[in-house]
CSV table of N, CA and C in Angstrom, one decimal:
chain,number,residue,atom,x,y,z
A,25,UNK,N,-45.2,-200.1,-28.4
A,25,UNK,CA,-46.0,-199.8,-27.3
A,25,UNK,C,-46.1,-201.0,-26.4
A,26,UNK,N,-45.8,-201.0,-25.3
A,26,UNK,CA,-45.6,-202.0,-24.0
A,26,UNK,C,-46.0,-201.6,-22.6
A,27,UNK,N,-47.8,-202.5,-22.2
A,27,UNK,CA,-47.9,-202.3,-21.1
A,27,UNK,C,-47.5,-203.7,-19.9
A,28,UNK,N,-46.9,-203.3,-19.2
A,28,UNK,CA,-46.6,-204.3,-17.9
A,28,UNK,C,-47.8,-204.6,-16.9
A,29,UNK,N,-48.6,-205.5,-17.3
A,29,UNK,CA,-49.5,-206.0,-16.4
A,29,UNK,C,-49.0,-206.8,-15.3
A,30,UNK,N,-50.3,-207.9,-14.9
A,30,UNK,CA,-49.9,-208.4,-13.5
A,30,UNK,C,-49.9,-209.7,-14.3
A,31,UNK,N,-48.3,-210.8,-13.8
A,31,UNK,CA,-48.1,-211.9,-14.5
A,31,UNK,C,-48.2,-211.8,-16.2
A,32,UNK,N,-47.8,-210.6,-16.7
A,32,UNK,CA,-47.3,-210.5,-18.1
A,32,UNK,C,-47.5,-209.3,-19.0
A,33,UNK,N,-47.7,-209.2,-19.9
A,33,UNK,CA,-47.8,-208.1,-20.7
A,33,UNK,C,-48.0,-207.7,-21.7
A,34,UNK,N,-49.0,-206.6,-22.2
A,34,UNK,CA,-49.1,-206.9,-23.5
A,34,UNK,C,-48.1,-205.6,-24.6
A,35,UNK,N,-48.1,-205.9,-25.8
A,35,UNK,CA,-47.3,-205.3,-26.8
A,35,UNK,C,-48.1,-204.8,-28.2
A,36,UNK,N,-47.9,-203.6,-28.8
A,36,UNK,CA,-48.7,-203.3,-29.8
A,36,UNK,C,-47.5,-202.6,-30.6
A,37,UNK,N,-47.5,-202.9,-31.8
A,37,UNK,CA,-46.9,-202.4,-32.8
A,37,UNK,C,-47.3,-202.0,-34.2
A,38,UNK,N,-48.7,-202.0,-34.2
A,38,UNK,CA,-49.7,-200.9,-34.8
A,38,UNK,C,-50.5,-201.7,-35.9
A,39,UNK,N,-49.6,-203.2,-35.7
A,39,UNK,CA,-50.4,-204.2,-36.2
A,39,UNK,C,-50.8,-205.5,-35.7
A,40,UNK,N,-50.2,-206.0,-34.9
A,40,UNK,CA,-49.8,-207.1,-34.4
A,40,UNK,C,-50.4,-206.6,-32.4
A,41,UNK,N,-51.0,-207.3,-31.5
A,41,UNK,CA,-51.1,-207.4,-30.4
A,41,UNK,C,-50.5,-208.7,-30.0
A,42,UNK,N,-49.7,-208.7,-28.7
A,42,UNK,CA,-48.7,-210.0,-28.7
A,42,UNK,C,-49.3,-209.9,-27.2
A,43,UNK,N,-50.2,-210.2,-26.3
A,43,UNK,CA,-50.1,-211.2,-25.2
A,43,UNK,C,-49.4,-212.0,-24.4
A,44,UNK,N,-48.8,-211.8,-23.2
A,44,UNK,CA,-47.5,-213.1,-23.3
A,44,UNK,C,-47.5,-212.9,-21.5
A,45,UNK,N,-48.2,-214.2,-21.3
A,45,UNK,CA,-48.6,-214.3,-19.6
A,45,UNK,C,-47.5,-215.1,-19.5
A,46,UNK,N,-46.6,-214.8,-18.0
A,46,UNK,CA,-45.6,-215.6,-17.3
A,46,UNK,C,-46.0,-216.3,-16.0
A,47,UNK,N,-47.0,-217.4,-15.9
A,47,UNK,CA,-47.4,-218.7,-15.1
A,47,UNK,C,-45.8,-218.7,-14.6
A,48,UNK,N,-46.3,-219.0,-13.0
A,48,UNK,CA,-44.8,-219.5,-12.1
A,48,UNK,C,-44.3,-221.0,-12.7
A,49,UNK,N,-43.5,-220.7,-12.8
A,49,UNK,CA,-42.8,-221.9,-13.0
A,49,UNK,C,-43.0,-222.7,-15.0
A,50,UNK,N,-43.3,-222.0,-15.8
A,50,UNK,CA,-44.0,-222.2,-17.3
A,50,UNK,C,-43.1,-221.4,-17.9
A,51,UNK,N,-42.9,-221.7,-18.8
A,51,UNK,CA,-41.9,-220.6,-20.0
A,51,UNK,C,-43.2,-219.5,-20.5
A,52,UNK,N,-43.1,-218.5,-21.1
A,52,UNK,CA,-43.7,-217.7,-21.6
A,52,UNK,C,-45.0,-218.2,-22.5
A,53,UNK,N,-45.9,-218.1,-23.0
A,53,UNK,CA,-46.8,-218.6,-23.8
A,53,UNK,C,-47.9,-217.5,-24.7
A,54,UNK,N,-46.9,-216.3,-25.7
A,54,UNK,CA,-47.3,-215.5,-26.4
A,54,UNK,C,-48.6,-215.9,-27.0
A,55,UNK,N,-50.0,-214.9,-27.2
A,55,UNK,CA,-51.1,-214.9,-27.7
A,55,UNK,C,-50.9,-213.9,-28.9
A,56,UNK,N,-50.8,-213.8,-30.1
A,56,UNK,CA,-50.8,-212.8,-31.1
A,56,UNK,C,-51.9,-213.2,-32.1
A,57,UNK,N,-52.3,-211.3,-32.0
A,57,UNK,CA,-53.6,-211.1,-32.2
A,57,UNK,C,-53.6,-209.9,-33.4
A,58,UNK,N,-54.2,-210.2,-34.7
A,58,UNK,CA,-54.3,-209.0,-35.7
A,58,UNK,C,-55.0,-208.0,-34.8
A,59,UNK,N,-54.4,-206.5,-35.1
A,59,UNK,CA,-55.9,-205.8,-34.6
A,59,UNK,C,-56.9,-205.5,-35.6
A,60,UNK,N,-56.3,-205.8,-36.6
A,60,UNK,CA,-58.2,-205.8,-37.8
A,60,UNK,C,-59.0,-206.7,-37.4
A,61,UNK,N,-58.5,-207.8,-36.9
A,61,UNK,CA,-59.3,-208.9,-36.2
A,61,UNK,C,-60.3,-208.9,-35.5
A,62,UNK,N,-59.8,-207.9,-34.6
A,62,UNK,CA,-60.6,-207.1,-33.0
A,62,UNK,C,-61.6,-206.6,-33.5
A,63,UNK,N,-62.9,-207.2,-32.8
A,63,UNK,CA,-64.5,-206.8,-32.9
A,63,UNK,C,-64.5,-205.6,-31.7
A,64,UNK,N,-63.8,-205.6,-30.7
A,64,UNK,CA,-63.9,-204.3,-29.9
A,64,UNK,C,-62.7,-205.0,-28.0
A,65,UNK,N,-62.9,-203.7,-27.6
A,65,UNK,CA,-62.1,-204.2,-26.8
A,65,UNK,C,-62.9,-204.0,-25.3
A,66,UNK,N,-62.0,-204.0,-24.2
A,66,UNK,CA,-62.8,-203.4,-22.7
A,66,UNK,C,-61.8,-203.3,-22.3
A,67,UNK,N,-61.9,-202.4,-21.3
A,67,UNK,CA,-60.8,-201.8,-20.4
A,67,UNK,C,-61.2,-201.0,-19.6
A,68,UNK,N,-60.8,-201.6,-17.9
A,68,UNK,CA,-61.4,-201.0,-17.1
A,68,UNK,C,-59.9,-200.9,-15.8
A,69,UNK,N,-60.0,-199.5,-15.5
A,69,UNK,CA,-58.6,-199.5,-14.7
A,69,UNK,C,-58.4,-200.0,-13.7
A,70,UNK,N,-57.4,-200.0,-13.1
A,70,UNK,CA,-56.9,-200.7,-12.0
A,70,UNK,C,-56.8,-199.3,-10.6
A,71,UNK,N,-57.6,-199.4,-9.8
A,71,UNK,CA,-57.6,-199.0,-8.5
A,71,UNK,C,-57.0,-199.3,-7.5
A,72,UNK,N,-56.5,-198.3,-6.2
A,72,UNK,CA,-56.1,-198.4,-5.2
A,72,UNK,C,-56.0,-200.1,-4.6
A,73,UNK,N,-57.3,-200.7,-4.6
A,73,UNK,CA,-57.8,-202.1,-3.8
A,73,UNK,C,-57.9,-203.1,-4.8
A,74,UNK,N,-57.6,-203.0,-6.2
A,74,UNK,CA,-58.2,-203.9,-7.1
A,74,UNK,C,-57.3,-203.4,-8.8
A,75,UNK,N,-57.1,-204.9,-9.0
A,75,UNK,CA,-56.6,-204.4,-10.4
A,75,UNK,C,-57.4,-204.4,-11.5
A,76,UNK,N,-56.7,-203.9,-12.4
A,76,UNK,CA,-57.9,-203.5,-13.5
A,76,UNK,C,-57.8,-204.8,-15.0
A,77,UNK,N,-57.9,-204.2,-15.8
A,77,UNK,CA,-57.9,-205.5,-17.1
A,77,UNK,C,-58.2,-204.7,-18.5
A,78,UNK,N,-57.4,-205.1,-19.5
A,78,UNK,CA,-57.7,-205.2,-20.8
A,78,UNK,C,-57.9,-206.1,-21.8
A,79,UNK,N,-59.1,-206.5,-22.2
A,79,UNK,CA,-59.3,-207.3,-22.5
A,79,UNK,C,-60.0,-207.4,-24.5
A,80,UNK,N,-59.2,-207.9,-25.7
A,80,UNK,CA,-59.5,-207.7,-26.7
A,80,UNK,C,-60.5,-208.7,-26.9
A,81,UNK,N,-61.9,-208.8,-27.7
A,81,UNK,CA,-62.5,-209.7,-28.1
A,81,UNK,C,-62.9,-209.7,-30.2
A,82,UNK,N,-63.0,-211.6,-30.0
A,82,UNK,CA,-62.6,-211.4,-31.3
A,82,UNK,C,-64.1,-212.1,-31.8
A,83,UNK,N,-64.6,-212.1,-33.3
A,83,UNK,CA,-65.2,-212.6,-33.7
A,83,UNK,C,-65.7,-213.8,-33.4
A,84,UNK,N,-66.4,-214.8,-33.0
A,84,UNK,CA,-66.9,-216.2,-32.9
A,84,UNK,C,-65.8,-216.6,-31.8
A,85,UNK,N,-66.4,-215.7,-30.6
A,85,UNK,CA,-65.7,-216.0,-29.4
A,85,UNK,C,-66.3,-215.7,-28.6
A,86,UNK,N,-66.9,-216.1,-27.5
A,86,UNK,CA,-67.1,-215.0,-26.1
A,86,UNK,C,-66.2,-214.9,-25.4
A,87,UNK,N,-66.7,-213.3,-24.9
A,87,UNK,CA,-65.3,-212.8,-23.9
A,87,UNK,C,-65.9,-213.4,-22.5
A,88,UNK,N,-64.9,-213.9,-21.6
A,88,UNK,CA,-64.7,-214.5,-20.9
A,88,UNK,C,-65.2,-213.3,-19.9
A,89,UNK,N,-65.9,-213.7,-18.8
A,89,UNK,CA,-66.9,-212.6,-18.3
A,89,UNK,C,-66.2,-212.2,-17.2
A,90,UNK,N,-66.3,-211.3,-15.9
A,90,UNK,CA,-65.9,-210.6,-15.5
A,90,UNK,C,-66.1,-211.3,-14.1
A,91,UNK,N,-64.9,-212.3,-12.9
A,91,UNK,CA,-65.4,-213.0,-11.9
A,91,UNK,C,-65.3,-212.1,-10.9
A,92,UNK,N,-66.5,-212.3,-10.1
A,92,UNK,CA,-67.2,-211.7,-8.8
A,92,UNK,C,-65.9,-211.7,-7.5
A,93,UNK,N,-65.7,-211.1,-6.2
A,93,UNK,CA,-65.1,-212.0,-5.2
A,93,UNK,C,-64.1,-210.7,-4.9
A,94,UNK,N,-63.6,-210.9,-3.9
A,94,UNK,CA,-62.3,-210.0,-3.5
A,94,UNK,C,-60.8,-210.2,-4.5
A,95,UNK,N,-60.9,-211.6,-4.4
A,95,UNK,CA,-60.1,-212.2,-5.2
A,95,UNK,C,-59.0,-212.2,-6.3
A,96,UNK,N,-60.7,-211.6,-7.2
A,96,UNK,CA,-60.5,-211.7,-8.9
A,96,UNK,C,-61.0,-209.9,-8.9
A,97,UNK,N,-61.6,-209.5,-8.2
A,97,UNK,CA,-61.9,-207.9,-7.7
A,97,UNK,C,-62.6,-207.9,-9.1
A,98,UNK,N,-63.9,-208.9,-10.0
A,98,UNK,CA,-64.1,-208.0,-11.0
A,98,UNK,C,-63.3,-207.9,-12.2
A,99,UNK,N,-62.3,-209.3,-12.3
A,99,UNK,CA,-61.9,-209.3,-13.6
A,99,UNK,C,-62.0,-210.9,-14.2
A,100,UNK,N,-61.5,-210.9,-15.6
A,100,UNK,CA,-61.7,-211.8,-16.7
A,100,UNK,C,-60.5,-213.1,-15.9
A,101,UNK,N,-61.1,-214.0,-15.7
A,101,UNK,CA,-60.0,-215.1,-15.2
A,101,UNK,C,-58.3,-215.2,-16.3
A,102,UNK,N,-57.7,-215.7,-15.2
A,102,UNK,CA,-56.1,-215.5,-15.7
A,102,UNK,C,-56.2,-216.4,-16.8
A,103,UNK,N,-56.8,-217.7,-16.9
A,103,UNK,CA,-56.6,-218.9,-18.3
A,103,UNK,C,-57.5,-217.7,-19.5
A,104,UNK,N,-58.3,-216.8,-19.2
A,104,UNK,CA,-58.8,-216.1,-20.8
A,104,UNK,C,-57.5,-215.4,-21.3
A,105,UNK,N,-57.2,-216.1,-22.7
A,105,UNK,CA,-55.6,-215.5,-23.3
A,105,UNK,C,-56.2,-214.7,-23.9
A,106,UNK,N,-57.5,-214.1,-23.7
A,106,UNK,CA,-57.4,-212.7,-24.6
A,106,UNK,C,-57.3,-211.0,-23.9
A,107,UNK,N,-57.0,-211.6,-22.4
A,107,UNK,CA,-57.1,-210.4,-21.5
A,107,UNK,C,-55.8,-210.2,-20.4
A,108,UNK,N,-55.7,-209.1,-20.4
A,108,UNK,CA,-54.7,-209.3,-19.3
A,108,UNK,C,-54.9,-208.4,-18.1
A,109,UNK,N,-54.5,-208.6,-16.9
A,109,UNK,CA,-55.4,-208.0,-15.8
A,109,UNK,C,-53.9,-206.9,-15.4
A,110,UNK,N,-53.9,-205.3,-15.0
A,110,UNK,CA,-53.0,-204.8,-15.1
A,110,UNK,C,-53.1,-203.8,-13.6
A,111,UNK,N,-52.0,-203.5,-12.9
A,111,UNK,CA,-52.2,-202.5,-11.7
A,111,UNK,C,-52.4,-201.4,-12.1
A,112,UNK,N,-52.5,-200.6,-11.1
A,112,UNK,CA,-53.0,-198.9,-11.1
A,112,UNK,C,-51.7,-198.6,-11.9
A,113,UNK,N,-50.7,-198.4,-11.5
A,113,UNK,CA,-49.7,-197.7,-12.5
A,113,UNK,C,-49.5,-197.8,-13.4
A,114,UNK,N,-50.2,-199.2,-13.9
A,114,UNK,CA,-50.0,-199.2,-16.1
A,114,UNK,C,-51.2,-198.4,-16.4
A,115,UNK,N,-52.0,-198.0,-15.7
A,115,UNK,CA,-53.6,-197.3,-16.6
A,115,UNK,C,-53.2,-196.6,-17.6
A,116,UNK,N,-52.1,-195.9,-17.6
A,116,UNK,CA,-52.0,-194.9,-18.6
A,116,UNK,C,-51.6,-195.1,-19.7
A,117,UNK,N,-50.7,-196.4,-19.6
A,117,UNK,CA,-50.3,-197.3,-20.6
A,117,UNK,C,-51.0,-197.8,-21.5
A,118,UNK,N,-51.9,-198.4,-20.6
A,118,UNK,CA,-52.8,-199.4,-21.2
A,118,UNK,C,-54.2,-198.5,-21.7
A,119,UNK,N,-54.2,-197.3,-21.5
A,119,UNK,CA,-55.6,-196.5,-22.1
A,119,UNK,C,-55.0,-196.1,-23.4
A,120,UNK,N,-53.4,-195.6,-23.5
A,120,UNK,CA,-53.2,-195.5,-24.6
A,120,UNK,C,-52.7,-196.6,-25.5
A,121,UNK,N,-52.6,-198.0,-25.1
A,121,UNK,CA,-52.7,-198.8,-26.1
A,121,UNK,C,-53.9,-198.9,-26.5
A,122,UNK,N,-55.2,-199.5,-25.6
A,122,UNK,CA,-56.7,-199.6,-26.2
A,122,UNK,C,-56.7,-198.3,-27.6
A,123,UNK,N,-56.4,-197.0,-27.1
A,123,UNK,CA,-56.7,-196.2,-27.9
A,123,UNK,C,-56.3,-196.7,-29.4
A,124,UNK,N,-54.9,-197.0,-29.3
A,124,UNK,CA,-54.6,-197.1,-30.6
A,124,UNK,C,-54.6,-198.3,-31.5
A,125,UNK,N,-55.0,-199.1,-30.4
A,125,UNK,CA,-55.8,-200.3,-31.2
A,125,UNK,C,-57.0,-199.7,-31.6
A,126,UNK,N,-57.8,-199.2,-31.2
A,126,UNK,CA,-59.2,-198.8,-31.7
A,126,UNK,C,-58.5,-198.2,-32.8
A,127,UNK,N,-57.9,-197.3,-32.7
A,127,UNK,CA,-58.0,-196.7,-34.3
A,127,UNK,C,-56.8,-197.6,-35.3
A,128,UNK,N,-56.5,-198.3,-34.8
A,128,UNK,CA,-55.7,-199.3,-36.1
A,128,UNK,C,-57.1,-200.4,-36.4
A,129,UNK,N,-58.2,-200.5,-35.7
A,129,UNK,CA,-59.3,-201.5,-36.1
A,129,UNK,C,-60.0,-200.5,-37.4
A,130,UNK,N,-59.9,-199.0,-37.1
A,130,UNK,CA,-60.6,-198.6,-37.9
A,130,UNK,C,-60.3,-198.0,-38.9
């Protein structure tokens, strides 16, 4: 399962969540994450004017909060490796990855 966000993407293979943001000019820099790990997730879609974000959080961490502005339109800054911010056309993607991370947490 592979959603194409904005500047990278994430991967779920029913164990394993692989994060892997592509910075201009930086080689790739994979974040892999258990999903038994995952205390819960957020996910909020990407609209017409604004993109959306999935973001996993883990135990003895705070999730990196959600920046104000036209900008950031309302999402988790690019350096949080535990989120990734995604357009309108992955939503469907990425609702059914959330999904099945949730039930591989439980």
């Amino acid at each position: 399962m592979n959603v194409k966000g904005v500047l990278g993407s994430i991967s779920f293979d029913g164990e394993w969540i692989t994060i892997t943001k592509t910075p201009a000019g930086q080689r790739p820099a994979p974040v892999r994450l258990r999903a038994a790990d995952v205390t819960g997730t957020r996910y909020k879609p990407g609209s017409r004017l604004f993109h959306g974000y999935v973001q996993f959080l883990l135990p003895g961490s705070l999730a990196a909060g959600e920046k104000a502005g036209l900008a950031q339109g309302g999402r988790p800054p690019y350096s949080d490796p535990h989120s990734l911010s995604i357009p309108r056309k992955s939503n469907d993607a990425a609702e059914k990855l959330v999904a099945a991370v949730e039930q591989a947490r439980s």
